Short mmCIF file of C-alpha atoms in Angstrom, two decimals:
data_model
loop_
_atom_site.label_atom_id
_atom_site.label_comp_id
_atom_site.label_asym_id
_atom_site.label_seq_id
_atom_site.Cartn_x
_atom_site.Cartn_y
_atom_site.Cartn_z
CA MET A 3 14.13 -15.57 15.35
CA SER A 4 10.72 -14.63 13.94
CA VAL A 5 7.17 -14.69 15.09
CA SER A 6 4.21 -15.45 12.86
CA VAL A 7 0.62 -14.72 13.34
CA ALA A 8 -1.47 -17.33 11.55
CA ILE A 9 -5.00 -16.12 11.12
CA GLU A 10 -7.55 -18.15 9.25
CA SER A 11 -11.13 -17.37 8.48
CA SER A 12 -13.87 -18.58 6.21
CA LEU A 13 -15.78 -15.49 5.10
CA ALA A 14 -19.20 -15.42 3.60
CA PRO A 15 -19.68 -11.73 2.84
CA SER A 16 -23.42 -11.94 2.39
CA SER A 17 -24.00 -13.48 5.81
CA SER A 18 -20.95 -12.56 7.88
CA PRO A 19 -21.84 -10.26 10.77
CA SER A 20 -20.17 -6.89 11.02
CA PRO A 21 -17.56 -6.39 13.74
CA SER A 22 -19.02 -5.05 16.93
CA PRO A 23 -18.49 -1.29 17.11
CA SER A 24 -18.04 -1.59 20.86
CA SER A 25 -15.03 -3.89 20.60
CA SER A 26 -11.81 -2.02 21.37
CA LEU A 27 -9.84 -4.91 19.82
CA ASP A 28 -11.63 -4.68 16.46
CA ARG A 29 -11.50 -0.89 16.46
CA GLY A 30 -7.92 -0.81 17.69
CA ILE A 31 -8.45 2.50 19.52
CA SER A 32 -9.03 2.50 23.25
CA SER A 33 -12.27 4.09 24.45
CA ALA A 34 -13.04 5.73 21.08
CA PRO A 35 -16.60 4.32 20.93
CA GLU A 36 -17.62 6.29 24.00
CA LEU A 37 -16.20 9.55 22.75
CA LEU A 38 -16.99 9.58 19.05
CA PRO A 39 -20.32 8.73 17.41
CA ASP A 40 -20.62 5.18 16.12
CA PRO A 41 -19.35 5.45 12.53
CA THR A 42 -21.27 2.37 11.39
CA SER A 43 -24.65 3.61 12.56
CA ASP A 44 -27.40 5.06 10.36
CA TRP A 45 -25.52 7.32 7.96
CA GLY A 46 -27.06 9.41 5.26
CA SER A 47 -26.49 9.26 1.53
CA ALA A 48 -28.03 10.56 -1.63
CA GLU A 49 -29.39 7.05 -2.19
CA HIS A 50 -31.14 7.24 1.18
CA GLY A 51 -32.68 10.57 0.24
CA GLU A 52 -30.47 12.75 2.46
CA PRO A 53 -28.43 15.63 1.01
CA ALA A 54 -24.71 14.92 1.18
CA LEU A 55 -23.84 17.93 3.32
CA HIS A 56 -26.52 17.03 5.83
CA ALA A 57 -25.79 13.31 6.04
CA ARG A 58 -25.08 12.00 9.51
CA ARG A 59 -21.39 12.30 10.26
CA HIS A 60 -19.33 9.19 10.71
CA HIS A 61 -15.66 8.42 11.05
CA LEU A 62 -13.05 5.94 9.83
CA LEU A 63 -10.61 5.28 12.65
CA ASP A 64 -9.76 1.62 11.99
CA VAL A 65 -10.86 -1.20 9.72
CA GLY A 66 -13.26 -2.37 12.44
CA ASP A 67 -15.39 0.67 11.62
CA LEU A 68 -16.30 -0.91 8.27
CA SER A 69 -18.68 -3.82 7.80
CA ASP A 70 -17.66 -6.53 5.34
CA ALA A 71 -20.30 -5.27 2.92
CA VAL A 72 -18.90 -1.74 3.03
CA VAL A 73 -15.34 -2.98 2.49
CA LEU A 74 -16.45 -4.94 -0.58
CA ARG A 75 -18.29 -1.89 -1.92
CA LEU A 76 -15.22 0.30 -1.38
CA TRP A 77 -13.10 -2.16 -3.37
CA GLN A 78 -15.75 -2.28 -6.09
CA ARG A 79 -15.92 1.50 -6.28
CA ALA A 80 -12.12 1.81 -6.34
CA ASP A 81 -12.05 -0.62 -9.26
CA GLU A 82 -14.68 1.45 -11.09
CA LEU A 83 -12.61 4.60 -10.61
CA LYS A 84 -9.45 2.80 -11.72
CA GLN A 85 -11.14 1.54 -14.87
CA ARG A 86 -12.26 5.05 -15.74
CA GLU A 87 -8.64 6.17 -15.59
CA GLN A 88 -7.58 3.26 -17.77
CA ARG A 89 -10.14 4.39 -20.35
CA GLY A 90 -8.43 7.77 -20.53
CA LEU A 91 -10.78 9.62 -18.19
CA SER A 92 -8.10 10.34 -15.56
CA SER A 93 -8.57 14.11 -15.86
CA THR A 94 -12.29 13.88 -15.15
CA ILE A 95 -13.40 15.76 -12.05
CA PHE A 96 -16.19 13.88 -10.31
CA GLY A 97 -18.78 15.97 -8.55
CA THR A 98 -19.69 13.64 -5.71
CA LEU A 99 -17.94 15.81 -3.10
CA ARG A 100 -18.79 19.20 -4.54
CA GLY A 101 -19.49 21.56 -1.63
CA HIS A 102 -17.28 19.60 0.79
CA VAL A 103 -14.07 20.90 2.32
CA VAL A 104 -11.46 18.31 3.30
CA ALA A 105 -8.84 19.47 5.82
CA THR A 106 -5.58 17.57 6.22
CA LEU A 107 -3.63 17.66 9.49
CA PHE A 108 -0.37 15.72 9.44
CA PHE A 109 1.68 15.73 12.64
CA GLU A 110 4.10 13.25 11.08
CA ALA A 111 5.85 13.35 7.73
CA SER A 112 3.99 11.84 4.79
CA THR A 113 4.21 11.76 1.01
CA ARG A 114 1.90 9.02 -0.26
CA THR A 115 -0.96 9.25 2.22
CA ARG A 116 -1.16 13.04 2.41
CA LEU A 117 -0.87 13.70 -1.31
CA SER A 118 -3.22 10.90 -2.32
CA PHE A 119 -5.90 12.09 0.11
CA GLU A 120 -5.58 15.65 -1.17
CA LEU A 121 -5.63 14.55 -4.81
CA ALA A 122 -8.55 12.19 -4.13
CA ALA A 123 -10.59 15.03 -2.60
CA GLN A 124 -9.79 17.33 -5.53
CA ARG A 125 -10.66 14.68 -8.09
CA LEU A 126 -14.08 14.33 -6.40
CA GLY A 127 -14.74 18.06 -6.58
CA ALA A 128 -14.01 18.97 -2.96
CA LEU A 129 -11.92 21.88 -1.77
CA THR A 130 -8.83 20.93 0.23
CA LEU A 131 -7.54 22.74 3.28
CA PRO A 132 -4.01 21.55 4.14
CA LEU A 133 -3.00 22.75 7.60
CA ASP A 134 0.70 23.40 8.17
CA VAL A 135 0.77 22.13 11.73
CA SER A 136 4.16 23.71 12.47
CA ARG A 137 2.76 27.18 11.69
CA SER A 138 -0.68 26.74 13.24
CA SER A 139 -2.08 27.67 16.65
CA LEU A 140 -1.35 24.10 17.72
CA GLU A 141 2.17 25.43 18.23
CA LYS A 142 0.65 27.88 20.75
CA SER A 143 -0.81 25.02 22.80
CA GLU A 144 -4.25 25.03 21.17
CA SER A 145 -5.85 21.59 21.59
CA LEU A 146 -6.53 19.38 18.59
CA GLN A 147 -10.23 19.41 19.45
CA ASP A 148 -10.33 23.22 19.36
CA THR A 149 -8.42 23.23 16.08
CA LEU A 150 -10.88 20.78 14.54
CA GLN A 151 -13.84 22.82 15.79
CA THR A 152 -12.24 25.92 14.27
CA LEU A 153 -11.87 24.18 10.92
CA ALA A 154 -15.49 23.02 11.11
CA ALA A 155 -16.59 26.60 11.81
CA MET A 156 -14.79 27.61 8.59
CA GLY A 157 -16.81 25.03 6.67
CA ALA A 158 -14.61 21.94 6.70
CA THR A 159 -16.73 18.79 6.58
CA MET A 160 -13.94 16.21 6.96
CA ALA A 161 -10.50 16.09 8.53
CA VAL A 162 -7.78 13.64 7.57
CA VAL A 163 -5.50 13.31 10.60
CA ARG A 164 -2.12 11.64 11.09
CA HIS A 165 -0.67 11.76 14.59
CA ARG A 166 2.12 10.12 16.59
CA ASP A 167 -0.17 9.47 19.58
CA ASN A 168 -1.92 6.09 19.71
CA ALA A 169 -4.77 7.60 21.74
CA VAL A 170 -5.25 10.77 19.72
CA PHE A 171 -8.82 9.94 18.69
CA SER A 172 -9.90 8.64 22.09
CA SER A 173 -8.97 12.03 23.55
CA LEU A 174 -11.39 13.90 21.30
CA GLY A 175 -14.90 14.79 22.38
CA SER A 176 -17.95 13.94 20.30
CA GLN A 177 -18.56 17.53 19.18
CA VAL A 178 -15.64 18.04 16.80
CA GLY A 179 -18.13 19.14 14.15
CA LEU A 180 -16.78 17.13 11.22
CA SER A 181 -15.98 13.60 10.09
CA LEU A 182 -12.57 12.15 10.95
CA LEU A 183 -10.37 9.92 8.83
CA ASN A 184 -7.41 8.25 10.47
CA ALA A 185 -4.35 8.60 8.22
CA GLY A 186 -2.23 6.74 10.77
CA ASN A 187 -2.11 7.08 14.57
CA GLY A 188 1.07 6.02 16.33
CA THR A 189 1.54 2.29 16.15
CA GLU A 190 -2.19 1.54 16.29
CA ALA A 191 -3.96 1.79 12.95
CA HIS A 192 -3.79 2.87 9.32
CA PRO A 193 -7.12 1.76 7.81
CA THR A 194 -6.83 3.10 4.27
CA GLN A 195 -3.39 1.52 3.89
CA ALA A 196 -4.88 -1.86 4.80
CA LEU A 197 -7.75 -1.28 2.36
CA LEU A 198 -5.39 -0.48 -0.50
CA ASP A 199 -3.01 -3.33 0.31
CA ALA A 200 -5.82 -5.90 0.35
CA PHE A 201 -7.29 -4.35 -2.80
CA THR A 202 -3.92 -4.68 -4.55
CA ILE A 203 -3.58 -8.34 -3.55
CA ARG A 204 -7.15 -9.05 -4.63
CA GLN A 205 -6.63 -7.42 -8.01
CA GLN A 206 -3.45 -9.36 -8.67
CA LEU A 207 -4.40 -12.77 -7.23
CA GLY A 208 -8.18 -12.74 -7.67
CA ARG A 209 -9.11 -13.49 -4.05
CA LEU A 210 -7.92 -13.17 -0.46
CA GLN A 211 -9.43 -16.41 0.81
CA ASP A 212 -6.69 -18.91 1.73
CA ARG A 213 -3.89 -16.65 0.47
CA VAL A 214 -0.80 -16.55 2.66
CA VAL A 215 0.45 -13.03 3.36
CA VAL A 216 3.79 -12.65 5.14
CA ILE A 217 4.36 -9.27 6.79
CA HIS A 218 8.00 -8.96 7.73
CA GLY A 219 10.10 -6.39 9.55
CA ASP A 220 9.42 -3.90 12.33
CA ILE A 221 6.04 -5.28 13.40
CA LEU A 222 6.31 -3.85 16.92
CA HIS A 223 6.01 -0.25 15.73
CA SER A 224 3.82 -0.86 12.66
CA ARG A 225 0.25 0.41 12.45
CA VAL A 226 0.21 -1.01 8.89
CA ALA A 227 0.82 -4.54 10.17
CA ARG A 228 -1.95 -4.27 12.75
CA SER A 229 -4.60 -2.94 10.35
CA ASN A 230 -3.61 -5.40 7.63
CA ALA A 231 -3.75 -8.36 10.01
CA ARG A 232 -7.27 -7.41 11.11
CA LEU A 233 -8.61 -6.84 7.60
CA LEU A 234 -6.94 -9.77 5.85
CA HIS A 235 -8.11 -12.11 8.62
CA ARG A 236 -11.71 -11.07 8.04
CA PHE A 237 -11.49 -11.95 4.36
CA GLY A 238 -10.00 -15.38 4.81
CA ALA A 239 -6.27 -14.81 4.32
CA ARG A 240 -3.59 -16.38 6.51
CA VAL A 241 -1.31 -13.69 7.84
CA LEU A 242 2.20 -14.52 9.02
CA LEU A 243 4.07 -11.85 10.93
CA SER A 244 7.84 -12.19 11.23
CA GLY A 245 10.85 -10.08 12.08
CA PRO A 246 13.81 -9.65 14.43
CA ARG A 247 12.92 -10.68 17.98
CA GLU A 248 13.26 -7.15 19.42
CA LEU A 249 11.02 -5.71 16.68
CA LEU A 250 8.10 -8.06 17.34
CA PRO A 251 5.03 -7.29 19.45
CA THR A 252 4.94 -8.24 23.11
CA ASP A 253 3.08 -11.38 24.18
CA ASP A 254 0.21 -9.21 25.38
CA GLU A 255 -0.08 -7.45 22.02
CA LEU A 256 0.17 -10.73 20.14
CA SER A 257 -2.66 -12.14 22.22
CA GLN A 258 -4.93 -9.51 20.67
CA LEU A 259 -4.36 -11.04 17.24
CA VAL A 260 -6.16 -14.35 16.88
CA GLY A 261 -3.93 -17.36 16.34
CA ALA A 262 -0.55 -15.83 17.14
CA GLN A 263 2.30 -18.34 16.92
CA LEU A 264 6.05 -18.45 16.45
CA CYS A 265 7.53 -19.04 13.01
CA PRO A 266 10.83 -17.99 11.40
CA LEU A 267 10.82 -16.18 8.07
CA GLU A 268 12.54 -19.15 6.43
CA GLU A 269 9.47 -21.29 7.19
CA ALA A 270 6.98 -18.62 6.15
CA LEU A 271 8.46 -17.73 2.75
CA PRO A 272 7.85 -21.07 0.95
CA GLN A 273 4.14 -20.65 1.78
CA ALA A 274 3.94 -16.99 0.78
CA ASP A 275 1.60 -15.70 -1.89
CA VAL A 276 2.60 -12.20 -0.76
CA ILE A 277 5.57 -10.82 1.14
CA MET A 278 5.06 -7.34 2.59
CA CYS A 279 8.23 -5.70 3.89
CA LEU A 280 8.20 -3.01 6.57
CA ARG A 281 10.96 -0.51 7.26
CA VAL A 282 12.65 -0.13 10.64
CA GLN A 283 10.84 2.84 12.19
CA ARG A 284 13.82 4.48 13.86
CA GLU A 285 11.72 7.50 14.84
CA ARG A 286 9.57 5.34 17.17
CA HIS A 287 12.25 3.59 19.18
CA SER A 288 15.80 3.79 20.41
CA GLY A 289 18.19 1.64 22.36
CA THR A 290 17.83 -1.48 20.20
CA SER A 291 20.45 -2.90 17.90
CA HIS A 292 18.29 -1.84 14.95
CA ALA A 293 17.71 1.78 15.98
CA GLU A 294 20.43 2.89 13.58
CA ALA A 295 19.64 0.37 10.87
CA GLY A 296 19.36 3.11 8.27
CA ALA A 297 22.91 4.21 8.99
CA GLN A 298 24.27 0.66 8.67
CA PRO A 299 22.21 -1.00 5.91
CA PRO A 300 24.32 -4.02 4.95
CA PRO A 301 24.18 -5.83 8.34
CA TYR A 302 20.40 -5.50 8.75
CA LEU A 303 19.72 -6.56 5.16
CA ARG A 304 22.07 -9.52 5.40
CA VAL A 305 20.72 -10.77 8.74
CA HIS A 306 17.03 -9.83 8.60
CA GLY A 307 16.06 -8.19 5.32
CA LEU A 308 14.45 -9.57 2.17
CA THR A 309 17.46 -10.43 0.03
CA GLN A 310 17.31 -11.89 -3.45
CA GLU A 311 18.51 -15.19 -2.03
CA ARG A 312 15.68 -15.32 0.54
CA PHE A 313 13.05 -14.26 -2.01
CA ALA A 314 14.14 -17.11 -4.29
CA ARG A 315 12.76 -19.49 -1.64
CA ALA A 316 9.30 -17.89 -1.77
CA LYS A 317 6.38 -19.54 -3.49
CA PRO A 318 6.47 -19.12 -7.30
CA GLY A 319 4.53 -16.01 -8.30
CA CYS A 320 4.86 -14.43 -4.84
CA LEU A 321 4.05 -10.70 -4.87
CA ILE A 322 6.27 -8.10 -3.20
CA LEU A 323 4.51 -5.28 -1.32
CA HIS A 324 5.79 -2.40 0.79
CA PRO A 325 3.70 0.45 2.24
CA GLY A 326 6.59 2.90 1.83
CA PRO A 327 8.74 4.75 2.29
CA VAL A 328 11.22 2.12 1.15
CA ASN A 329 14.75 2.07 2.51
CA ARG A 330 16.53 0.30 -0.32
CA ASP A 331 19.13 -2.23 0.77
CA VAL A 332 17.97 -2.03 4.39
CA GLU A 333 14.74 -4.03 4.80
CA ILE A 334 14.67 -5.07 1.13
CA ASP A 335 17.25 -5.55 -1.59
CA SER A 336 17.07 -2.67 -4.06
CA ALA A 337 16.73 -5.05 -7.00
CA LEU A 338 13.55 -6.52 -5.47
CA VAL A 339 11.93 -3.09 -5.27
CA ASP A 340 12.08 -3.02 -9.07
CA HIS A 341 11.40 -6.76 -9.52
CA PRO A 342 8.63 -7.79 -11.97
CA ARG A 343 6.66 -9.18 -9.00
CA SER A 344 6.90 -5.91 -7.08
CA GLN A 345 3.55 -4.17 -6.55
CA ILE A 346 4.97 -1.19 -4.66
CA LEU A 347 4.06 1.46 -7.24
CA GLN A 348 0.75 -0.30 -7.89
CA GLN A 349 -0.02 0.14 -4.19
CA VAL A 350 0.60 3.88 -4.54
CA ARG A 351 -1.65 4.07 -7.58
CA ASN A 352 -4.41 2.04 -5.94
CA GLY A 353 -4.20 4.27 -2.87
CA LEU A 354 -5.69 7.16 -4.85
CA PHE A 355 -8.77 5.18 -5.88
CA ILE A 356 -9.26 3.62 -2.44
CA ARG A 357 -9.12 7.05 -0.82
CA MET A 358 -11.54 8.50 -3.37
CA ALA A 359 -14.00 5.73 -2.52
CA THR A 360 -13.42 6.18 1.21
CA LEU A 361 -14.10 9.92 1.05
CA GLU A 362 -17.36 9.21 -0.77
CA TRP A 363 -18.34 6.75 1.96
CA ILE A 364 -17.47 9.21 4.70
CA ALA A 365 -19.62 11.83 2.97
CA GLY A 366 -22.50 9.37 2.61
CA VAL A 367 -22.51 9.64 -1.18
CA LEU A 368 -20.89 6.37 -2.21
CA PRO A 369 -22.78 5.49 -5.43
#
């Protein structure tokens, strides 16, 4: 049994109003607006005549923190950076973040997000300050806020934070002393992943408007699904969420996504321009029949996963996406990971350029 969320929107970027910064639904983080400065308010940039290091701080906690115009500019800038690499300028160090120090604090394991943020900062001329959380004073019960203030006192201007707690950002005071980027908080949000996923679809298919994107798998525990649903909805895509019954959001959670409705994967696939598979996040739940899916791959793949037989029923030209890490032959047949329609490595590549553009926006120096 599967659930789909059908979300339709007609977007006119030049006239569409920005999401309200006070909406906890759009931001996806409870109470954050009262505790952190409004990230969409008057921010400085070189274009506005303010030095980069003295620009007003702002944060990226969820896709609701970005206006439609800013999202479009981030995609445009990412494309510019990607084209420079394609012209053989990949070794070029940009100077837009020279003088900045970007700290990374990852309380959960990461390969793609952590390394791409660090490489993005370095490619823009910033210094990086990776904090080994397991060997820091956080292990001595220092609060995250005190740690961030300590990093700011050392000269850090931004902190990229991944944390298992959904409410990690709402627990921070407004005087952390640097800009915050959410690299994934619990099951709530992963804004740069949504930006890069939508960017990848847009580059391959030309537009998001009226495209059908099926996100399938462990939706209940997926911050990627939530951020993608919010962003794709805003740009006119129809998003269908499906998965095993016990790995779907509760009715209350579904009510927060406009247009939620039931639909099995078999009905969603023939409409799909994109199928995005999600792994079973065993670290976030226990006691379900899928908690040990990684230890018993064939049953899950056969009953719920994206097999070659199921993919054959998808719309011709359907793209395959996965935010990673991929568990081959669990949520997706190994052959489909390497299929000509697979965009999985393209997502990784695009993540670098999206995160470069995002860091420039955070610093107020987006060209």
